[in-house]
Coordinates of C-alpha atoms in Angstrom, one line a residue:
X1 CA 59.0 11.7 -39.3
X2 CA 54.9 11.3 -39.5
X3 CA 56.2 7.5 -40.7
X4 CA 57.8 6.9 -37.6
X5 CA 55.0 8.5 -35.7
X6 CA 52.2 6.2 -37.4
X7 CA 54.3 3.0 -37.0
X8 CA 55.1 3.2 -33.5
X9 CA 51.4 3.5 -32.6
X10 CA 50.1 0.0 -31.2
X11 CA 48.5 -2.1 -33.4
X12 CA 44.6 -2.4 -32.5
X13 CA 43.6 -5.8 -30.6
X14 CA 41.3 -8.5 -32.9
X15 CA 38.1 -8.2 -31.9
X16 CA 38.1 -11.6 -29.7
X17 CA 40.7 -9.6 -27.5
X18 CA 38.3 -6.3 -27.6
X19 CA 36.6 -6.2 -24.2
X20 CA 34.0 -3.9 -25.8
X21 CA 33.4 -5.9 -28.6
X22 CA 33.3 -9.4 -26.3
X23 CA 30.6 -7.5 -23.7
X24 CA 28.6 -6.8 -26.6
X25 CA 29.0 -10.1 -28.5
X26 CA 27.5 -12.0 -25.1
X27 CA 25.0 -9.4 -24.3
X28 CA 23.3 -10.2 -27.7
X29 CA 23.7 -14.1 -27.4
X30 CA 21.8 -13.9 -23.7
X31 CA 18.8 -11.5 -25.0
X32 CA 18.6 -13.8 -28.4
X33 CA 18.3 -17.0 -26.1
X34 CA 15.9 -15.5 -23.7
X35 CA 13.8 -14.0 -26.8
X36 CA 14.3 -18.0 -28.0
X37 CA 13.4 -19.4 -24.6
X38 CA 10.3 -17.1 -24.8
X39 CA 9.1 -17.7 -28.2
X40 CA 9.3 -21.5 -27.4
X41 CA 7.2 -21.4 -24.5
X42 CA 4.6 -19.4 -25.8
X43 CA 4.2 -21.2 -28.6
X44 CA 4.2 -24.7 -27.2
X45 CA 1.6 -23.6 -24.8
X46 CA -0.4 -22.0 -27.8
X47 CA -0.1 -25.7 -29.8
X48 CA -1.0 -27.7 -26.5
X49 CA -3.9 -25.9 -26.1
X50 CA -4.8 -25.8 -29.6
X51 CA -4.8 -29.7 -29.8
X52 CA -6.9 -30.1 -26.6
X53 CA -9.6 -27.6 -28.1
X54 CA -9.2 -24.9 -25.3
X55 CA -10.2 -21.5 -26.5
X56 CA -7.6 -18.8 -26.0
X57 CA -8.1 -15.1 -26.0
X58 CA -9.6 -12.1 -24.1
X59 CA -13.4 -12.5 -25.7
X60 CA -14.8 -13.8 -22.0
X61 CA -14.5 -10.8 -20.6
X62 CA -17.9 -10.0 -22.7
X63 CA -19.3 -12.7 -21.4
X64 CA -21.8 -13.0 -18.1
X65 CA -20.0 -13.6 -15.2
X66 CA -23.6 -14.8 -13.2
X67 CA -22.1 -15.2 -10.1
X68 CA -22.8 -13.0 -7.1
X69 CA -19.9 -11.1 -4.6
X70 CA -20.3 -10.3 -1.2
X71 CA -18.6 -6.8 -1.5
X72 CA -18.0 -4.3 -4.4
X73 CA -16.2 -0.6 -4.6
X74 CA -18.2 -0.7 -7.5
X75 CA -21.7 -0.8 -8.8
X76 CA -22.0 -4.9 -9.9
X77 CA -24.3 -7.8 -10.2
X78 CA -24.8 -11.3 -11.6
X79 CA -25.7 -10.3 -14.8
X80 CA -22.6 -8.3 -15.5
X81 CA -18.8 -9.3 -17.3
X82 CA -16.0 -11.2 -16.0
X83 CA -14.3 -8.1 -17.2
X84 CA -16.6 -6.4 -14.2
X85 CA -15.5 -9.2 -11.5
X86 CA -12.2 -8.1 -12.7
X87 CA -12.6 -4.3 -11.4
X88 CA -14.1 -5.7 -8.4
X89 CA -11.6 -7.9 -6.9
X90 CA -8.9 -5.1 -8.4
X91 CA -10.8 -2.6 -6.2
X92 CA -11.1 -4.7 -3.0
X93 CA -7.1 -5.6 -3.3
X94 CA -6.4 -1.9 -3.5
X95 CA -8.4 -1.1 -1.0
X96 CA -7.2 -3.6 1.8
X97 CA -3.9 -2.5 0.7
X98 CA -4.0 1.0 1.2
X99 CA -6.2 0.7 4.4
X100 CA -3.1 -1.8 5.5
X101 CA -0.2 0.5 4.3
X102 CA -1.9 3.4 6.5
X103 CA -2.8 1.6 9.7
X104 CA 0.6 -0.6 9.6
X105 CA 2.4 2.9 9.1
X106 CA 1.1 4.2 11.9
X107 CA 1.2 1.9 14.4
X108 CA 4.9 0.6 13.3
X109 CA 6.2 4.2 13.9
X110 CA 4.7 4.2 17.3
X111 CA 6.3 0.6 18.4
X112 CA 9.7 1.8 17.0
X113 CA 9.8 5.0 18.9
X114 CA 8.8 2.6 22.1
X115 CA 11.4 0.6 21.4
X116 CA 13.3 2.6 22.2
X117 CA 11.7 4.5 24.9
X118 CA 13.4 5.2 28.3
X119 CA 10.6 3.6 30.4
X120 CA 11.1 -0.3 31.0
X121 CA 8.1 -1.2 30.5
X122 CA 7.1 0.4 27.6
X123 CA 10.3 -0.7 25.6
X124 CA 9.8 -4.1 27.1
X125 CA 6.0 -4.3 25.9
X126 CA 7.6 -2.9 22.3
X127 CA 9.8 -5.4 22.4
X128 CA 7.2 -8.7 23.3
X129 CA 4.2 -7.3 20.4
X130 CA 7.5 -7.3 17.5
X131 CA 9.1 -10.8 18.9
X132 CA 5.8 -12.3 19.1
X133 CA 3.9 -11.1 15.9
X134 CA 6.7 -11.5 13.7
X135 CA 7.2 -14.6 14.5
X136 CA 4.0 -16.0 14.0
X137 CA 3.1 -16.9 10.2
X138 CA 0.6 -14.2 8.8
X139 CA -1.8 -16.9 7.3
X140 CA -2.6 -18.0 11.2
X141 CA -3.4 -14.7 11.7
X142 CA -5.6 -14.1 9.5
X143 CA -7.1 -17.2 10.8
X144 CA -7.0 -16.3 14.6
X145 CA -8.7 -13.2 13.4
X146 CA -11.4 -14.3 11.5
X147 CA -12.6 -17.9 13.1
X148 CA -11.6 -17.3 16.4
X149 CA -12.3 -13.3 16.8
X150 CA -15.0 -12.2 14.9
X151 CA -16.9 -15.4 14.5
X152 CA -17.5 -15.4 18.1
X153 CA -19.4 -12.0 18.3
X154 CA -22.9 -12.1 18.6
X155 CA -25.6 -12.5 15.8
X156 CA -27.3 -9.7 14.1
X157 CA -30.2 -9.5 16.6
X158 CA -28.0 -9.6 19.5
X159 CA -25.6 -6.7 18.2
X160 CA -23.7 -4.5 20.1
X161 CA -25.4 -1.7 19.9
X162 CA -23.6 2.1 19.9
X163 CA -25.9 5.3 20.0
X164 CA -28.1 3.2 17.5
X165 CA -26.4 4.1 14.9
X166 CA -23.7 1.7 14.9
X167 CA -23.9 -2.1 15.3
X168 CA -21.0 -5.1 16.0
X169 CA -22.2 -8.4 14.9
X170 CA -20.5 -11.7 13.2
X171 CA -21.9 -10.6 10.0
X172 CA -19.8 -7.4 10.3
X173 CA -19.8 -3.5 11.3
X174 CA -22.4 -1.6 10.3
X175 CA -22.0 2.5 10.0
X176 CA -24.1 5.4 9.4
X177 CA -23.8 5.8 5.1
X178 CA -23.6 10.4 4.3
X179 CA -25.4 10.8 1.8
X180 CA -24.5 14.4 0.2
X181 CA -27.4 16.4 -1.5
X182 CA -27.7 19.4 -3.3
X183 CA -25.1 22.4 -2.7
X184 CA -22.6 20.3 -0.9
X185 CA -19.4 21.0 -3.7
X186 CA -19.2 24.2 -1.5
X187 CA -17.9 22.1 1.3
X188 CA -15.5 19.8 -1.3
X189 CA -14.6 23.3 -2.7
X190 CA -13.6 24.5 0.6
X191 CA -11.6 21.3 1.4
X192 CA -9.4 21.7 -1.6
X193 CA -9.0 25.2 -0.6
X194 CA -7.6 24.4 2.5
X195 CA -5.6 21.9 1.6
X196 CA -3.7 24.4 -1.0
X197 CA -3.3 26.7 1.8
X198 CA -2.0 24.1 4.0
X199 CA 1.1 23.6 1.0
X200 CA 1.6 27.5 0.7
X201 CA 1.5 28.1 4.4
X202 CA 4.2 25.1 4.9
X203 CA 6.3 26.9 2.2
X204 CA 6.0 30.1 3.6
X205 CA 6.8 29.0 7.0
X206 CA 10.1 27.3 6.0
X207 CA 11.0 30.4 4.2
X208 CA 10.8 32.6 7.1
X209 CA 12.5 30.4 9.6
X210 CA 15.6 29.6 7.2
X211 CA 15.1 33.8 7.0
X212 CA 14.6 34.8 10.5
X213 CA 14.9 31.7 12.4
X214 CA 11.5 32.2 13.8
X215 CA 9.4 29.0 13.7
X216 CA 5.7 29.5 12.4
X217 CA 2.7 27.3 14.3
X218 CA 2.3 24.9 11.0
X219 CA 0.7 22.4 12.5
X220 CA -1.8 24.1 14.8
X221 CA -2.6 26.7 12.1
X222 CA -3.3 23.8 9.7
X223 CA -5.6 21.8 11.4
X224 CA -7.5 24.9 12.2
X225 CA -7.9 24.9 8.7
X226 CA -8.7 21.5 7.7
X227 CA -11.3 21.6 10.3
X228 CA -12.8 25.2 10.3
X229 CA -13.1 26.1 6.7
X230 CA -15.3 22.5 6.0
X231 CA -17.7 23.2 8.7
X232 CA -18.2 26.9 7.9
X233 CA -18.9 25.7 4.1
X234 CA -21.2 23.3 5.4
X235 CA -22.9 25.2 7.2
X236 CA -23.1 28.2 4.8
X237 CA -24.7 26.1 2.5
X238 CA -27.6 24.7 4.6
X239 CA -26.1 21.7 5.9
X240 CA -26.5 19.6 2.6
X241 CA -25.9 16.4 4.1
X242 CA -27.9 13.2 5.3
X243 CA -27.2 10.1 6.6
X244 CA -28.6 6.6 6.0
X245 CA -28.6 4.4 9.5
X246 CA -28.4 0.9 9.5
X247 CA -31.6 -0.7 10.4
X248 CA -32.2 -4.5 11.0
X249 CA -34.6 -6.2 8.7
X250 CA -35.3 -9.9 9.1
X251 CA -32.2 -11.8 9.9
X252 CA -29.5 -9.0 9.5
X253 CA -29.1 -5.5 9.1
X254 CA -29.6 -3.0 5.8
X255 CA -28.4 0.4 4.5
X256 CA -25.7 2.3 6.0
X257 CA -22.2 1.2 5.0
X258 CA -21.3 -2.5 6.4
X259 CA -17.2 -3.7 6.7
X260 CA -17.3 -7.5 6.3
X261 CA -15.4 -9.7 9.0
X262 CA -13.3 -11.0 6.2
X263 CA -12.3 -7.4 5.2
X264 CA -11.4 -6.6 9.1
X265 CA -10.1 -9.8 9.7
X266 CA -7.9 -9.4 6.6
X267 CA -6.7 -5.9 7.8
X268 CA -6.0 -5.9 11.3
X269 CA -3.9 -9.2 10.7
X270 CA -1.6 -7.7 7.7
X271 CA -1.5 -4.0 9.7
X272 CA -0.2 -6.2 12.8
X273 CA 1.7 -8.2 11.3
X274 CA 3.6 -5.7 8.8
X275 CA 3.8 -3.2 12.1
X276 CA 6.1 -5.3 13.8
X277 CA 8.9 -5.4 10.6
X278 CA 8.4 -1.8 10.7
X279 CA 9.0 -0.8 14.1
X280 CA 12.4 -2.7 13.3
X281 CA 12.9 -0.4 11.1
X282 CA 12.1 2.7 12.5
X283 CA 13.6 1.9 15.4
X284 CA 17.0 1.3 13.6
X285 CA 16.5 4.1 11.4
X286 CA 16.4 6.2 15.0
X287 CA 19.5 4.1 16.2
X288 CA 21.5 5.2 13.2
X289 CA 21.7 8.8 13.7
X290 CA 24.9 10.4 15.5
X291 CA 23.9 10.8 19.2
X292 CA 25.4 14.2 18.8
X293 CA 23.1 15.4 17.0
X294 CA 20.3 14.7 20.2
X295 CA 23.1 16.3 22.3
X296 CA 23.4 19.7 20.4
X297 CA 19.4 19.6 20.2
X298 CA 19.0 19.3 23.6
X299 CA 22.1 22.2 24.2
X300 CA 19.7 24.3 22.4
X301 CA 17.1 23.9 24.8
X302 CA 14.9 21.9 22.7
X303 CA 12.4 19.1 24.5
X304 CA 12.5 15.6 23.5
X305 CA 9.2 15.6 21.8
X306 CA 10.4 18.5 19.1
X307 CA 14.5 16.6 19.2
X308 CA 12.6 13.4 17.7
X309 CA 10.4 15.3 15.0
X310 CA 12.7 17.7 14.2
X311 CA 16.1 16.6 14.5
X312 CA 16.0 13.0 14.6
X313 CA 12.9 11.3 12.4
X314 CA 14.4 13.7 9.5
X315 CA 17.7 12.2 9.6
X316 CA 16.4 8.8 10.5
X317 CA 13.9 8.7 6.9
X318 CA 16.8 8.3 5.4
X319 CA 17.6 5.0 6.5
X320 CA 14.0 4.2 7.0
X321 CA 12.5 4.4 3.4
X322 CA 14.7 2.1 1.4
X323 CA 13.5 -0.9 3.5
X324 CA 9.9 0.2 4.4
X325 CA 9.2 0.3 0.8
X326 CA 9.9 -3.6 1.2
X327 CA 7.4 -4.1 3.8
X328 CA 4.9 -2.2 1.6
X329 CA 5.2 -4.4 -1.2
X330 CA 5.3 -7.3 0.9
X331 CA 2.0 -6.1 2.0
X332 CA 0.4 -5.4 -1.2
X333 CA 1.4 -9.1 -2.2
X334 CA 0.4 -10.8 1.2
X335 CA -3.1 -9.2 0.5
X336 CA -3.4 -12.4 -1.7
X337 CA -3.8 -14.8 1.6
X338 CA -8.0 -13.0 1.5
X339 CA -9.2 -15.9 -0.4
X340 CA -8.3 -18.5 2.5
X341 CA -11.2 -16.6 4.5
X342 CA -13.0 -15.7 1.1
X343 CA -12.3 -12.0 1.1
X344 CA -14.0 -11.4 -2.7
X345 CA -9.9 -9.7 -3.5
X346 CA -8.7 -10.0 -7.5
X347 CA -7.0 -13.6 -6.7
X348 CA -10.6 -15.2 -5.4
X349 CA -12.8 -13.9 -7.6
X350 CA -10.4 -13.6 -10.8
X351 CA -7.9 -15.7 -10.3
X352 CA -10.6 -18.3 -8.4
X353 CA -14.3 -18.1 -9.5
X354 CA -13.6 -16.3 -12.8
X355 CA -10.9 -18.6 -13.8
X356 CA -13.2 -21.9 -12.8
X357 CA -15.6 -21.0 -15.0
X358 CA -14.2 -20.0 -18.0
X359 CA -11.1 -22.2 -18.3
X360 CA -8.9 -19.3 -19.1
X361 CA -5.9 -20.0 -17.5
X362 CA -3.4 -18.2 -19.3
X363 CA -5.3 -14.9 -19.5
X364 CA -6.5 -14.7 -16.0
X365 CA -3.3 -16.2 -14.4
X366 CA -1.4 -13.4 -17.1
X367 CA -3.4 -10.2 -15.9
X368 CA -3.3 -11.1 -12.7
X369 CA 0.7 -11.4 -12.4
X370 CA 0.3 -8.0 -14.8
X371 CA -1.5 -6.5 -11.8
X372 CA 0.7 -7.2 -8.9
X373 CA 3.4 -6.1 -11.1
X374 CA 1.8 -3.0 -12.0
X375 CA 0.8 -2.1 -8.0
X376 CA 4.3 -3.1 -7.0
X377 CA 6.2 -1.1 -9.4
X378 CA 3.8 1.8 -8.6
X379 CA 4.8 1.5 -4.8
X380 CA 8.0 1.3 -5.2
X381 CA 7.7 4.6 -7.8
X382 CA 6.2 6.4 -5.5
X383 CA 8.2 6.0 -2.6
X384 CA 11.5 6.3 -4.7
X385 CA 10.7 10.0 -5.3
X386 CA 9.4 10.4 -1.6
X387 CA 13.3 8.9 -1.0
X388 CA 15.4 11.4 -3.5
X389 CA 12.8 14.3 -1.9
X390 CA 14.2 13.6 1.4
X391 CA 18.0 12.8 0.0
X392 CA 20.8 14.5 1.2
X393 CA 21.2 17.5 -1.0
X394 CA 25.1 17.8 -2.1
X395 CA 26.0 21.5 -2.8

């Protein structure tokens, strides 16, 4: 009987016939031939250079960059690294990006809720800022804003003047600079405490209403907060704070903190320009929830303002977040366009001035790819746990 059994099983395939074993099998030959493919490359590029005595390796990042740039984050001069010209156009990327990200946000929510907004002319005006700056490539903006805007304002000595503490002229903006002194971590202490309480208070609130249905002031109660408890530390601790005005001396201004027209040039054209895909987005993210769900809001009693943020922008992140990360990255990436107006940003100083000088092409164009990579990957981290946070939750 268990010979019967055993011979009427079927008779295993060959492994040609396996799909298992054939997915395997071609999997292997495609990551040994791009290993190959690698290996080759590299090491053709290492022999070219070799015979053509360029010098490969990481050691000029030692070396003096002694070059000057018009803006730093961070503390530099001529006398310092390439590796320091490095932090310096990494810092001035990240921070064009970020100021970018926030102001595009912003203003691309507000077009998209226009969009779709029941006055005529406001949709209408929506609809004529996303058809025309969308359509128009970024690089000419970026242009339009920096030789054709900010060029023309006056010279230093013929600044527009604001309280006399701030001035507008072609050379930039200048700002008052706070200078904190002695006794002012009571006030950063008292920030951070408020900003906890802010989280607890949210949590709190959102427990009672699933448990009463009673909805809690958040948002007026928070601001109170943010505001208040700062400005009672402040002034509990003697007002521990100074500020450095802008003063002209000889042909332009010093002190103070200065935003260069290739920085605001550079911003307002990729916050415009990224605005418009947005609203698109938002405003099809809106589109795509059930108009039932605006019906039952509004049988409730509830008024348009608290149907969108409540019921509707919820619903609609969904949809939204997937393709805003897109314009985000896109951003981040399109910061590159700074050196056409000689924004110092990682690709002009790096990628430009670094790379002229030293004749390292394969480092400096390597790290700078590895930097992009690393920001994009980061964004796209980021907003991929904002997306499961705000997932539909099966139970």
């Amino acid at each position: 009987m268990n010979k019967q059994t055993i011979n009427s099983r079927p008779a295993s395939p060959k492994p040609w016939y396996d799909p298992r074993v054939r997915s395997i099998f071609f999997q292997v030959v495609v990551i040994s031939l791009v290993f190959w493919g690698g290996w080759t490359l590299v090491s053709n590029t290492l022999s070219n250079m070799e015979s053509r005595g360029i010098s490969t390796g990481f050691g000029f990042l030692d070396e003096t960059a002694g070059f000057g740039i018009i803006m730093s984050m961070v503390p530099y001069d001529s006398t310092m690294s390439y590796g320091r010209t490095f932090w310096v156009g990494l810092t001035n990327t990240l921070l064009v990006s970020a100021m970018g990200i926030v102001a595009a946000t912003l203003l691309g929510f507000i077009l998209g809720v226009a969009r779709l907004s029941s006055n005529w002319l406001v949709a209408k005006m929506a609809l004529v800022y996303v058809e025309v700056i969308r359509n128009i490539p970024l690089l000419l903006q970026i242009f339009f804003w920096y030789f054709a805007v900010l060029s023309s304002l006056p010279s230093p000595r013929q600044s527009v003047d604001v309280g006399g503490a701030f001035f507008l002229n072609n050379r930039g903006l200048y700002l008052p600079e706070p200078l904190t002194q002695d006794g002012f971590g009571l006030v950063w202490g008292a920030i951070i405490a408020a900003i906890v309480g802010v989280l607890v208070l949210k949590k709190w609130a959102k427990k009672r209403q699933l448990a009463t249905g009673q909805i809690f002031p958040v948002f007026k109660v928070s601001v109170a907060a943010l505001v208040l408890l700062p400005v009672l530390a402040y002034f509990l601790a003697g007002s521990p704070l100074e500020w450095d005005l802008p003063a002209l001396k000889g042909f332009n201004f010093g002190g103070g903190i200065t935003i260069i027209p290739e920085l605001a040039a550079l911003w307002i054209a990729l916050s415009l320009y990224t605005a418009s895909f947005i609203a698109e987005i938002v405003r099809s993210g809106i589109v795509s929830v059930s108009k039932g769900q605006t019906e039952a809001s509004k049988a409730l009693g509830l008024p348009n303002g608290l149907t969108l943020r409540l019921v509707v922008i919820p619903q609609a992140m969904r949809v939204i977040i997937p393709p805003l990360t897109s314009q985000y990255l896109n951003l981040a990436k399109n910061s590159s366009l700074a050196t056409a107006i000689g924004y110092p940003d990682l690709v002009a100083v790096f990628m430009g001035t670094t790379l002229n000088q030293t004749g390292q092409a394969v480092e400096v164009v390597a790290i700078t790819m590895a930097v992009y990579l690393t920001i994009s990957l980061s964004i796209s981290l980021l907003m991929n746990i904002y997306n499961k946070a705000v997932a539909i939750k099966e139970r």
